[in-house]
PDB file of C-alpha atoms in Angstrom:
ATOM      1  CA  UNK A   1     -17.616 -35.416  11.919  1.00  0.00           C
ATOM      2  CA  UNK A   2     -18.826 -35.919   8.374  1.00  0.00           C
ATOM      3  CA  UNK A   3     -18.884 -39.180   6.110  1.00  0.00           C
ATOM      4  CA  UNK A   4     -18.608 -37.938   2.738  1.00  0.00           C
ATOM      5  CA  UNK A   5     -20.013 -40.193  -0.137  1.00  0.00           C
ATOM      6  CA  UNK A   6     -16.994 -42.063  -0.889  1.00  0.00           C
ATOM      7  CA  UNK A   7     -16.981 -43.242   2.658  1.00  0.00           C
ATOM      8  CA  UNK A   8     -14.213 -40.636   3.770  1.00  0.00           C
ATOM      9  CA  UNK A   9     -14.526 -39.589   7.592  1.00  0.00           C
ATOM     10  CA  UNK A  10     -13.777 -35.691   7.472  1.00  0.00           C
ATOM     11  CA  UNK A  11     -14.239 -32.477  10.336  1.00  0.00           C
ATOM     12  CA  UNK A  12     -17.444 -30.693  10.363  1.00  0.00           C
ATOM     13  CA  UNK A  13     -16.080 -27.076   9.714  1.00  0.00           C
ATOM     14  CA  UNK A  14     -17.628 -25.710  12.647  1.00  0.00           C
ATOM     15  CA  UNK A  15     -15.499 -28.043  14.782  1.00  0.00           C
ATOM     16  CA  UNK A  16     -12.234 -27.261  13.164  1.00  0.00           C
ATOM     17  CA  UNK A  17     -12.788 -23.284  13.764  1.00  0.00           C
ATOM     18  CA  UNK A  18     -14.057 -24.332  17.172  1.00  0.00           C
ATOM     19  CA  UNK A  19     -10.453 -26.123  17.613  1.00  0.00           C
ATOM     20  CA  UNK A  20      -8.451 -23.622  15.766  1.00  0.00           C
ATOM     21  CA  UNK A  21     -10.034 -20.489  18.137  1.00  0.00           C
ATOM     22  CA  UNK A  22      -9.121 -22.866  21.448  1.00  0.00           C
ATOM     23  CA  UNK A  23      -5.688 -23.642  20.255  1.00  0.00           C
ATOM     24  CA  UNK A  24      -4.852 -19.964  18.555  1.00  0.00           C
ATOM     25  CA  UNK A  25      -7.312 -17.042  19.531  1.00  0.00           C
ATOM     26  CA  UNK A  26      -5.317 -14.036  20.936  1.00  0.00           C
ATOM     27  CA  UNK A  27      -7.054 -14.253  24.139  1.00  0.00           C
ATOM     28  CA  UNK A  28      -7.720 -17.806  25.849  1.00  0.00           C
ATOM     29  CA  UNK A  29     -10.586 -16.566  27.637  1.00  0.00           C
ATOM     30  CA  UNK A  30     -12.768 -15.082  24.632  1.00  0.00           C
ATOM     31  CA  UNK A  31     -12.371 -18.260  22.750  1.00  0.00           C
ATOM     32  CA  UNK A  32     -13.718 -20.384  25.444  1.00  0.00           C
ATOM     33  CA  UNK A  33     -17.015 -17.742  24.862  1.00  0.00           C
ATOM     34  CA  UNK A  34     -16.705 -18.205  21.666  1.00  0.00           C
ATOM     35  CA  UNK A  35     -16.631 -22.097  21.091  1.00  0.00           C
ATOM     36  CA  UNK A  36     -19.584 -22.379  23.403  1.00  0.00           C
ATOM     37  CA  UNK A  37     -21.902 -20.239  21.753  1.00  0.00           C
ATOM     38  CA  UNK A  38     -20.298 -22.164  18.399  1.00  0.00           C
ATOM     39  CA  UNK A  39     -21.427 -25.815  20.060  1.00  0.00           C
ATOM     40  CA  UNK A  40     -24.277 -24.775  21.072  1.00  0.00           C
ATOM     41  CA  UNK A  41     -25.449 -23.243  17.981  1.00  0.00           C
ATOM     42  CA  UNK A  42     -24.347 -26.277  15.945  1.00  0.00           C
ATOM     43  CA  UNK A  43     -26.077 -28.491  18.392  1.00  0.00           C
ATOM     44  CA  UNK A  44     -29.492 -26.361  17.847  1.00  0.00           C
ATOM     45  CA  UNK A  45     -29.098 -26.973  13.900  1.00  0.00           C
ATOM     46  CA  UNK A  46     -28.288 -23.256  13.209  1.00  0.00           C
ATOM     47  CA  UNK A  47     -25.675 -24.309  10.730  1.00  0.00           C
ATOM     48  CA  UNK A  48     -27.509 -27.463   9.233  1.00  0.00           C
ATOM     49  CA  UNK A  49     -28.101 -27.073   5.033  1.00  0.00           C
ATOM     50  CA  UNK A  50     -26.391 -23.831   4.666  1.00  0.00           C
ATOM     51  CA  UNK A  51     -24.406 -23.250   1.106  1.00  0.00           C
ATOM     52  CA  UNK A  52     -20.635 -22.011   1.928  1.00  0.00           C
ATOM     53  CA  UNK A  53     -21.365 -18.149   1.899  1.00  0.00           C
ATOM     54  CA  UNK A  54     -24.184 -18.229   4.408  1.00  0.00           C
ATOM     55  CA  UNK A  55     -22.052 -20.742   6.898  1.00  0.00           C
ATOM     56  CA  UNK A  56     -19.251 -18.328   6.615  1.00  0.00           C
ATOM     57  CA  UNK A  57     -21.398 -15.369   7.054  1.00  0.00           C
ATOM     58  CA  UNK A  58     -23.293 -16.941  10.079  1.00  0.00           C
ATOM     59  CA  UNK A  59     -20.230 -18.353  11.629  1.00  0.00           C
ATOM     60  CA  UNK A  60     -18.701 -14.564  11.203  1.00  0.00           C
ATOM     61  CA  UNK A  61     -21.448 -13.079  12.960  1.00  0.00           C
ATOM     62  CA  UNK A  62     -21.781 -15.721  15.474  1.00  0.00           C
ATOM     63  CA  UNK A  63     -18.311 -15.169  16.544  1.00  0.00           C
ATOM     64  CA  UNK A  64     -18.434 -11.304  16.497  1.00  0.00           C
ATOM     65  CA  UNK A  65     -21.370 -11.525  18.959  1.00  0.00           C
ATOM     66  CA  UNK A  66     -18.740 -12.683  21.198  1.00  0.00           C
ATOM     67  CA  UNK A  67     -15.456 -11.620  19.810  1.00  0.00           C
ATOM     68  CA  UNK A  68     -15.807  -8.404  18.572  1.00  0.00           C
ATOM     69  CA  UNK A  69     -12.656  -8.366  16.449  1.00  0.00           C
ATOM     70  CA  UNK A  70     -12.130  -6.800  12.846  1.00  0.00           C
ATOM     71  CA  UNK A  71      -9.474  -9.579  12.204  1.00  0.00           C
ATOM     72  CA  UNK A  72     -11.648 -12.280  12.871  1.00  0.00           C
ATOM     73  CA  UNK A  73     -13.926 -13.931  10.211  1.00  0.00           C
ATOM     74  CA  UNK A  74     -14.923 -16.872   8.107  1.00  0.00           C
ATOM     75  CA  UNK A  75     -15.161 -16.549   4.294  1.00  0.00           C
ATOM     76  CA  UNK A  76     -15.526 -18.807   0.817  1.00  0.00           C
ATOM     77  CA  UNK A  77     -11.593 -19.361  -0.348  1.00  0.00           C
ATOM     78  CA  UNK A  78     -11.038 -17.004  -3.657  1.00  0.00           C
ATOM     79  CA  UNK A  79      -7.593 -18.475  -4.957  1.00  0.00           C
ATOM     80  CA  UNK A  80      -7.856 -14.750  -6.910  1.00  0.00           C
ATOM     81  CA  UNK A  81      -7.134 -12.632  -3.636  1.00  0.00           C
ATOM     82  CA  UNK A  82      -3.000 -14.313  -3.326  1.00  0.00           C
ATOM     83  CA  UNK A  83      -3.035 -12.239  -6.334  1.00  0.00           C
ATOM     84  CA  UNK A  84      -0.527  -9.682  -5.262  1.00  0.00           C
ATOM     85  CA  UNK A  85      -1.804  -6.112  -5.719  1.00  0.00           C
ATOM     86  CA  UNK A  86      -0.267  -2.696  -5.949  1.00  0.00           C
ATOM     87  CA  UNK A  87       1.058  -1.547  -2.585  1.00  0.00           C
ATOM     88  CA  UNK A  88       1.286   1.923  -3.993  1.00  0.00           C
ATOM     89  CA  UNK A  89      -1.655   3.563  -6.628  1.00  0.00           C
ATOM     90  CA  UNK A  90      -0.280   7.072  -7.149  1.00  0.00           C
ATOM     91  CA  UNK A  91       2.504   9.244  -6.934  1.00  0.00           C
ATOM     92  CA  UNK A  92       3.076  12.896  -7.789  1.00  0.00           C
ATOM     93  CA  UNK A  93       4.412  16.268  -7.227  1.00  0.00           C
ATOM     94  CA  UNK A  94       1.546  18.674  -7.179  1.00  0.00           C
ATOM     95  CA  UNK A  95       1.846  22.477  -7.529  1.00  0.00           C
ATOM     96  CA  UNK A  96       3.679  24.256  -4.544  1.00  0.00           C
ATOM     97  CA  UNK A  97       6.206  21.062  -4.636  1.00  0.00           C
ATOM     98  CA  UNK A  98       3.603  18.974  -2.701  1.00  0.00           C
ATOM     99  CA  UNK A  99       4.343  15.170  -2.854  1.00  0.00           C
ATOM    100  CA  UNK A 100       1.583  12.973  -2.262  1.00  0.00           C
ATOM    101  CA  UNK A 101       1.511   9.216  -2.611  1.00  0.00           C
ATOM    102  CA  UNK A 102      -1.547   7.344  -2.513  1.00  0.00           C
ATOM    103  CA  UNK A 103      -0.781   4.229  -0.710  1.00  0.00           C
ATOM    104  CA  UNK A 104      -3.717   0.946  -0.628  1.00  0.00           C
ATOM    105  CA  UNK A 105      -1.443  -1.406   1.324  1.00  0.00           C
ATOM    106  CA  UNK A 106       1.957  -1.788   3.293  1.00  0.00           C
ATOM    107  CA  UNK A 107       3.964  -4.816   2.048  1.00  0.00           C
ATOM    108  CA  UNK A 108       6.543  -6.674   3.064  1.00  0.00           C
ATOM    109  CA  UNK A 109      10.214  -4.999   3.584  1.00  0.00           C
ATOM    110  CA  UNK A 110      11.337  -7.935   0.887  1.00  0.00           C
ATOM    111  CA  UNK A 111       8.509  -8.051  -1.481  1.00  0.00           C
ATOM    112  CA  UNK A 112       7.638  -4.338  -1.369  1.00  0.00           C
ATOM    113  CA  UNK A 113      10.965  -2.655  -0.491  1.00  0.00           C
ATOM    114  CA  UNK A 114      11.802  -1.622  -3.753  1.00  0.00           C
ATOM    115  CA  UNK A 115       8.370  -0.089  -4.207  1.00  0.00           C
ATOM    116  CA  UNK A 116       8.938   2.295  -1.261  1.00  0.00           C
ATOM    117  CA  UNK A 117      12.089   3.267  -1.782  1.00  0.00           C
ATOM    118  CA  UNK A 118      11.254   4.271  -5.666  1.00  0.00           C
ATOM    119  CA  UNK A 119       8.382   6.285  -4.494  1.00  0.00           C
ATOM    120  CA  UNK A 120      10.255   7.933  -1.506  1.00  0.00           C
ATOM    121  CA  UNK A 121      12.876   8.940  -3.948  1.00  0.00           C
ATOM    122  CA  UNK A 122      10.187  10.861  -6.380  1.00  0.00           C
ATOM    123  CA  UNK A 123       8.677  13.113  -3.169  1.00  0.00           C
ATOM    124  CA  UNK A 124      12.548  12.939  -1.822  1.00  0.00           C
ATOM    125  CA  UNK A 125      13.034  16.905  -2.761  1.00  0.00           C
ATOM    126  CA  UNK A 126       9.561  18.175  -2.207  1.00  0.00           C
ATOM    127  CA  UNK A 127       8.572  20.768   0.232  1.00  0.00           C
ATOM    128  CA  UNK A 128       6.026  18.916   2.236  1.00  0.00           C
ATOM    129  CA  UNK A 129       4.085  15.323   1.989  1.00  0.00           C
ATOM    130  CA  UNK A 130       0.673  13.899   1.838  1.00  0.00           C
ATOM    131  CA  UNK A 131       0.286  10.340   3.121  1.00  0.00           C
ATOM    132  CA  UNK A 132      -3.076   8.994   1.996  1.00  0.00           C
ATOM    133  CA  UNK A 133      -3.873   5.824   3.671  1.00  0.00           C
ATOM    134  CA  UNK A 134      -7.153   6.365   3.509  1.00  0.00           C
ATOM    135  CA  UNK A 135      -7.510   2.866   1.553  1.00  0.00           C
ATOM    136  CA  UNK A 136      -5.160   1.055   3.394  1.00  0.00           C
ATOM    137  CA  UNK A 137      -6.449  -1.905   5.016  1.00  0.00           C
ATOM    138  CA  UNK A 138      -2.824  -2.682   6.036  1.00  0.00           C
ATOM    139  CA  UNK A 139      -0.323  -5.247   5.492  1.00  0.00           C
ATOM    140  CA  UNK A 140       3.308  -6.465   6.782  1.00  0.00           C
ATOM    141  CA  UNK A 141       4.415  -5.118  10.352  1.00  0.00           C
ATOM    142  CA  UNK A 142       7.741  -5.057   8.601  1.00  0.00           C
ATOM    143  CA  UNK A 143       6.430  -3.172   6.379  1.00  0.00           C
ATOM    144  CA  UNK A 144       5.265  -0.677   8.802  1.00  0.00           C
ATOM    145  CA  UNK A 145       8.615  -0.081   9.896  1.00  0.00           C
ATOM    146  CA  UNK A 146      10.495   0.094   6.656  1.00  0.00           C
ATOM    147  CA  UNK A 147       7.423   3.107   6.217  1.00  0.00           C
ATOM    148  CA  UNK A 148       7.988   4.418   9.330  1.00  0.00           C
ATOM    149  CA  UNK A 149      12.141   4.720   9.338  1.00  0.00           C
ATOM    150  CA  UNK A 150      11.877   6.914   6.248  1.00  0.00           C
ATOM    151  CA  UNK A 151      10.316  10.179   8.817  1.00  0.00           C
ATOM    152  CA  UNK A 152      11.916   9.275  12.045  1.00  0.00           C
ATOM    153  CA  UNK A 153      15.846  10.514  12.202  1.00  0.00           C
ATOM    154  CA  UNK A 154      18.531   7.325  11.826  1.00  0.00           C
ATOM    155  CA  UNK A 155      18.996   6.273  15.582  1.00  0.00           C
ATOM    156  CA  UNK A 156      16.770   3.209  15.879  1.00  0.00           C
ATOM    157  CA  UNK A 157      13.659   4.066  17.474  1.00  0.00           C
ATOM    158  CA  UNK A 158      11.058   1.079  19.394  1.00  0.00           C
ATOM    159  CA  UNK A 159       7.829   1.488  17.028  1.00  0.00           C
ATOM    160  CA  UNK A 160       6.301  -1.529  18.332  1.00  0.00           C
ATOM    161  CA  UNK A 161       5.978  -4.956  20.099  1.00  0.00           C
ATOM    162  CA  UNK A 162       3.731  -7.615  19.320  1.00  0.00           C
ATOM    163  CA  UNK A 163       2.839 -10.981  21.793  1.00  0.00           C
ATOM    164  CA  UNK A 164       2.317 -13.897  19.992  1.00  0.00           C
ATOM    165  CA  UNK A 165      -0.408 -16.276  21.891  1.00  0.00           C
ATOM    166  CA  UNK A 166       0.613 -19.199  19.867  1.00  0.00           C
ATOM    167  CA  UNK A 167       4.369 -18.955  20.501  1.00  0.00           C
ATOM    168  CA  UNK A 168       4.645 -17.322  23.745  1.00  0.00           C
ATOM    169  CA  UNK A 169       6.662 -14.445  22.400  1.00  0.00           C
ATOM    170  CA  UNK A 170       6.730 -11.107  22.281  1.00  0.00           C
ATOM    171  CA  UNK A 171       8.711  -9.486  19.098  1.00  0.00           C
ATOM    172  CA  UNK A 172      10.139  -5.657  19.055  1.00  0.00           C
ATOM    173  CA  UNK A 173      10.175  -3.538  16.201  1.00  0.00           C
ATOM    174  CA  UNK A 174      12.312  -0.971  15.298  1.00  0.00           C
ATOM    175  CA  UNK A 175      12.822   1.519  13.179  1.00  0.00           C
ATOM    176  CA  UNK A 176      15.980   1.275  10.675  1.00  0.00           C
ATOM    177  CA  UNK A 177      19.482   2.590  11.323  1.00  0.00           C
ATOM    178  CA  UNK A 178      20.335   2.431   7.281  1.00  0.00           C
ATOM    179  CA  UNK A 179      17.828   2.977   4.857  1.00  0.00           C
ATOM    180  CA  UNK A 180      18.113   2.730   0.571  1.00  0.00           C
ATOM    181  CA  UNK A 181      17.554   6.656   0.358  1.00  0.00           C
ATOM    182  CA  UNK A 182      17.146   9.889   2.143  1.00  0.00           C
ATOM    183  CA  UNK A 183      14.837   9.630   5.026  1.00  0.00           C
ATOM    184  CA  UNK A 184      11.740  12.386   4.884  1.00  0.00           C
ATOM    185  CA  UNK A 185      12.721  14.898   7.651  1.00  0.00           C
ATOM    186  CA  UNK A 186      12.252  18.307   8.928  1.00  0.00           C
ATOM    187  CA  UNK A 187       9.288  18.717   6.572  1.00  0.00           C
ATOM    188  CA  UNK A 188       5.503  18.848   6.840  1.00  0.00           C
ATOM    189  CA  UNK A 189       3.496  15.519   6.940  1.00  0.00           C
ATOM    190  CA  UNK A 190       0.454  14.908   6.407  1.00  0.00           C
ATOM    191  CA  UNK A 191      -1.506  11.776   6.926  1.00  0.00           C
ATOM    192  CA  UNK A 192      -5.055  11.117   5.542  1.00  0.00           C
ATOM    193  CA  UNK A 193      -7.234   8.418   7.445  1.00  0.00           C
ATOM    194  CA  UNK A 194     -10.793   7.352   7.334  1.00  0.00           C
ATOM    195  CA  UNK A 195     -12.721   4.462   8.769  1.00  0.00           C
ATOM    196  CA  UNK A 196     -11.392   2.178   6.576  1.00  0.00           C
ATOM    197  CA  UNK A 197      -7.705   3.022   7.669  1.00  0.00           C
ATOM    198  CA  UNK A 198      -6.782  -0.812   8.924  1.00  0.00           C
ATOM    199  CA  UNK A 199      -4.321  -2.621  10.853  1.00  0.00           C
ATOM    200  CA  UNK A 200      -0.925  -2.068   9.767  1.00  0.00           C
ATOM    201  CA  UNK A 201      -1.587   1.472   8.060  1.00  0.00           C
ATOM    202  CA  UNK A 202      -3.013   2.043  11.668  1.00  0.00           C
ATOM    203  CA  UNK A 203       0.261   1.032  12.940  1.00  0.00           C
ATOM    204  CA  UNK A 204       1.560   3.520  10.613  1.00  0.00           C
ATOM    205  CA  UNK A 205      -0.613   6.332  11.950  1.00  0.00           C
ATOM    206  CA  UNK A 206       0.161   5.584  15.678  1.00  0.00           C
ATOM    207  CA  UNK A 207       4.329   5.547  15.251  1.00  0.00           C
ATOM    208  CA  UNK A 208       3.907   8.813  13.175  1.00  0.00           C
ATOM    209  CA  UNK A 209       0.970  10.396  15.445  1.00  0.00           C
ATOM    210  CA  UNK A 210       2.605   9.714  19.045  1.00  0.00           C
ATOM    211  CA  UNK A 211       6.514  11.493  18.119  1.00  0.00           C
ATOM    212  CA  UNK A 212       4.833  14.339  16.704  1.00  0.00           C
ATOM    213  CA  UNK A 213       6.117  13.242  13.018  1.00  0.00           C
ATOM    214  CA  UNK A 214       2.774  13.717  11.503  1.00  0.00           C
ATOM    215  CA  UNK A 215      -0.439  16.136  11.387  1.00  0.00           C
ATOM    216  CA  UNK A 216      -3.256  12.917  10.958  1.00  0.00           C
ATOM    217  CA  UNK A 217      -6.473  14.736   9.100  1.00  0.00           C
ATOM    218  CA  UNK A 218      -9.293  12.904   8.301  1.00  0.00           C
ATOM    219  CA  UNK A 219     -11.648  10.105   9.991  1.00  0.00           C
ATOM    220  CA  UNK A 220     -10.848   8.086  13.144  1.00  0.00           C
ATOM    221  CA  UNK A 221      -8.902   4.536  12.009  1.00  0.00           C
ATOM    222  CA  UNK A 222     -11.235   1.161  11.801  1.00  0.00           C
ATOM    223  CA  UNK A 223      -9.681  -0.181  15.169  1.00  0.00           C
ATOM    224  CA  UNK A 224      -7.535  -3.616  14.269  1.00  0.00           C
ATOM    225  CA  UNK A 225      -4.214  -3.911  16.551  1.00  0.00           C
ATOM    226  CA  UNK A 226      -4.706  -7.632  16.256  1.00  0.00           C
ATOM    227  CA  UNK A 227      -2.610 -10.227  13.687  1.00  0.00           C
ATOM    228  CA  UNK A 228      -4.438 -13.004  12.164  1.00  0.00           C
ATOM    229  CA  UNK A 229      -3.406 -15.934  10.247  1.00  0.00           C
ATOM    230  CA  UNK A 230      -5.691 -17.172   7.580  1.00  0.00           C
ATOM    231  CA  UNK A 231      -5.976 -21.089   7.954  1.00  0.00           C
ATOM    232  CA  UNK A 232      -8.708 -23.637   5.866  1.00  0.00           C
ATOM    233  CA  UNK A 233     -11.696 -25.018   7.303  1.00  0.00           C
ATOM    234  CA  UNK A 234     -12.996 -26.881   4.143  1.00  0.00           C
ATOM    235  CA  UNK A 235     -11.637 -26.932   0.698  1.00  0.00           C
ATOM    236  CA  UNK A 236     -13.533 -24.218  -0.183  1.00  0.00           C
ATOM    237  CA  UNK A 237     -14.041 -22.162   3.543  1.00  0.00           C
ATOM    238  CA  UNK A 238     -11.437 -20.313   5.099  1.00  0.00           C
ATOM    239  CA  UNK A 239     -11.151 -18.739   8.638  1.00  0.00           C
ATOM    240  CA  UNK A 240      -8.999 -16.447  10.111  1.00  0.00           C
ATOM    241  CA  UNK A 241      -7.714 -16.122  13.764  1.00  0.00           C
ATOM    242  CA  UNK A 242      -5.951 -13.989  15.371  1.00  0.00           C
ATOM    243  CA  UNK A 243      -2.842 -14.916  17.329  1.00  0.00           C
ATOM    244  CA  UNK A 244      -1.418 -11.769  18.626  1.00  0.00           C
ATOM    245  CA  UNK A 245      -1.981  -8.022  19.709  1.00  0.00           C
ATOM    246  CA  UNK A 246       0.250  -5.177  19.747  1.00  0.00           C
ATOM    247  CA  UNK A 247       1.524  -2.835  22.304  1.00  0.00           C
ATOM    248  CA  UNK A 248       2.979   0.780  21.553  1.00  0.00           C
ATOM    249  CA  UNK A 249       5.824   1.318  23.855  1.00  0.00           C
ATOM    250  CA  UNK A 250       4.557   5.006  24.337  1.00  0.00           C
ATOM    251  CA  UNK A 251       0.918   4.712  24.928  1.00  0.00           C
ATOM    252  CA  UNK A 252       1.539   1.518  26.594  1.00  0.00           C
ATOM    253  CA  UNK A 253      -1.950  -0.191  24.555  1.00  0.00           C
ATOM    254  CA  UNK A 254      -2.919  -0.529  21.182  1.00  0.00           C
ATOM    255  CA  UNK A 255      -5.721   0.482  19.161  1.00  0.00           C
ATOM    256  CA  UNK A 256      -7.768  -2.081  18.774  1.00  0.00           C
ATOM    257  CA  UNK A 257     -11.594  -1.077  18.561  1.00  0.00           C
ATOM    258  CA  UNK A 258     -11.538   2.173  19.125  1.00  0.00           C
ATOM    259  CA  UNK A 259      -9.276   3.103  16.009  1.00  0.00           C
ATOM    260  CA  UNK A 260      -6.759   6.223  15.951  1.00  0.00           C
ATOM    261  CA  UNK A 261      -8.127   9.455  16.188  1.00  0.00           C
ATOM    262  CA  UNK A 262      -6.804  11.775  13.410  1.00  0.00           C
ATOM    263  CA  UNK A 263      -5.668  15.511  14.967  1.00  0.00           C
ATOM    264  CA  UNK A 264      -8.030  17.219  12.227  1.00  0.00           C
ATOM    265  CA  UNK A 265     -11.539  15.184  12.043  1.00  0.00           C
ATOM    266  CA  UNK A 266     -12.982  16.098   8.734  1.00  0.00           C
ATOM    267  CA  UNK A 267     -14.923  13.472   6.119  1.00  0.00           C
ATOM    268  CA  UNK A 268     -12.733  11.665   4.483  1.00  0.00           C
ATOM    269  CA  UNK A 269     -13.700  12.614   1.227  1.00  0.00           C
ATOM    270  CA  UNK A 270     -12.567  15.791   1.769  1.00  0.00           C
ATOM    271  CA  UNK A 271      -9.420  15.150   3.799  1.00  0.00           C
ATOM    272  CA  UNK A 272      -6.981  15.896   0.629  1.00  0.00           C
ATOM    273  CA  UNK A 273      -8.431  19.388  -0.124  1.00  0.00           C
ATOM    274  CA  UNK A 274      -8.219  20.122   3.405  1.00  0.00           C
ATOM    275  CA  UNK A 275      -4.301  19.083   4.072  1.00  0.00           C
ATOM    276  CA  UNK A 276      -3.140  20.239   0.874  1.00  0.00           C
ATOM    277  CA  UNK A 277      -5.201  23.390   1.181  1.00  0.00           C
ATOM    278  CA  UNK A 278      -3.343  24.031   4.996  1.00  0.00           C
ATOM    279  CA  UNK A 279       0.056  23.234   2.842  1.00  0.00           C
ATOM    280  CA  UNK A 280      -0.170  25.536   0.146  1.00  0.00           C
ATOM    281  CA  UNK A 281      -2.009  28.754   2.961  1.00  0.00           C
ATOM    282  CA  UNK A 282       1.004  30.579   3.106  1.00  0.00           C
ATOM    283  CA  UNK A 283       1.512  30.564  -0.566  1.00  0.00           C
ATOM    284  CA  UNK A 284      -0.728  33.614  -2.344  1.00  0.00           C
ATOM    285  CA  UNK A 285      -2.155  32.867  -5.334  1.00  0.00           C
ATOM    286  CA  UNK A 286      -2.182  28.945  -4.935  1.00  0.00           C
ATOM    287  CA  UNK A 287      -4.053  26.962  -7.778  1.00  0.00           C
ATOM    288  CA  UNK A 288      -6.909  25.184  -6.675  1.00  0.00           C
ATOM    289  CA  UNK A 289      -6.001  21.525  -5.839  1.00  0.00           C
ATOM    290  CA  UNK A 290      -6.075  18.614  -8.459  1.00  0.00           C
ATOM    291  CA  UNK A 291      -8.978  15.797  -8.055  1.00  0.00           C
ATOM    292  CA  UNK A 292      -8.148  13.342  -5.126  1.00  0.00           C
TER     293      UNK A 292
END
């Protein structure tokens, strides 16, 4: 507890995440770890005087000692991230009627629908496709699916089911009978990854990766199958915790710290030239690619 100078009785933030992890973490057992080491840490003074940044960044690492978890972290509240941001950077039809799209995070079915279906509709009569998630540090799971339905055929297929800790339940998604546009079939796709591929675009790469839909080139995926929620700790600390884990009907696991391998490994920097090179072999006298 904490008396602040007006007398007000308030909880020291190291005891809220404590309660949060017991009451929320994904897996029981791992928060129990983790809220000892926490107690005992805060009982030895390791968290006495610290400004906001170096609590949250010593409460981050203190947890990742014993949770190692991408999804998991404490950080100083920045009203300026709600600030919605553009789920898709570029779009274009490069020479050899190539369509790439250049997409930095999946949202929402609702908020970002209309987004995705525009940009599907530009690359709808192109010969082959470039996916670069490359800077995708994911986003919605329905998202994921409204993604995934537009290069798997019309009969719903099971992408995905996550287990919520919290509630008990475990949700299935799949992929959508009826889609605003022509789905992307029986055409070359090509997905770009690199260790910052995150979370939901990971989710992205796995549904397209295990049916074969998709030729992955670049690095192995970051490794986050986990969903987190972002709660406060303070008025001006925030914490999030994740709550659930997904499992891939097919592979029967998730990815979740060791990433998805891509089917081509090359640096990421030079994942475009290399897909859009393989695209465009067949084709003599192809025009050396555009800057990516």
């Amino acid at each position: 507890m904490i008396v602040t100078p007006t007398g007000t009785v308030s909880v020291h933030p190291v005891e809220r995440a404590i309660e949060l992890l017991r009451d929320r973490y994904v897996f029981p057992e791992r928060a129990e770890a983790a809220t000892a080491t926490l107690r005992q840490r805060l009982a030895d003074g390791a968290y006495d005087g610290l400004d906001d940044s170096t609590l949250a960044e010593r409460l981050t690492a203190d947890l990742l000692d014993v949770c190692p978890d991408a999804h998991l972290w404490v950080r100083v509240r920045d009203e300026r991230r709600a600030t919605a941001r553009a789920s898709i950077r570029r779009v274009e039809i490069l020479d050899g009627n190539v369509g790439y799209l250049d997409v930095r995070r999946i949202s929402g079915s609702t908020g970002g629908g209309r987004a995705v279906v525009g940009a599907m509709e530009l690359v709808s009569r192109t010969d082959a496709l470039i996916l670069d998630l490359r800077h995708n540090e994911g986003g919605s799971p329905d998202g994921v699916v409204l993604w995934s339905s537009y290069f798997l055929p019309a009969e719903p297929t099971h992408l995905n089911s996550i287990h919520d800790r919290v509630t008990g339940r475990t949700r299935q998604f799949w992929s959508l009978a009826w889609l605003s546009g022509e789905r992307y079939l029986d055409r070359p796709l090509y997905v770009l990854t690199s260790d910052q591929t995150f979370s939901g675009a990971e989710d992205l790469c796995l549904n397209l990766k295990v049916r074969g839909r998709a030729r992955l080139v670049g690095e192995t995926t970051r490794g986050g199958a986990n969903l987190a929620t972002v709660l406060a700790l303070t008025p001006t600390l925030e914490i999030a915790v994740p709550h659930a884990y997904s499992i891939n009907p097919i592979t029967g696991g998730n990815w979740e710290g060791t990433g998805i391998e891509p089917d081509l490994a090359v640096p990421a920097a030079t994942a475009f030239d290399v897909a859009y090179a393989e695209l465009r072999e067949r084709e003599p006298g192809a025009q050396e690619p555009p800057g990516h």
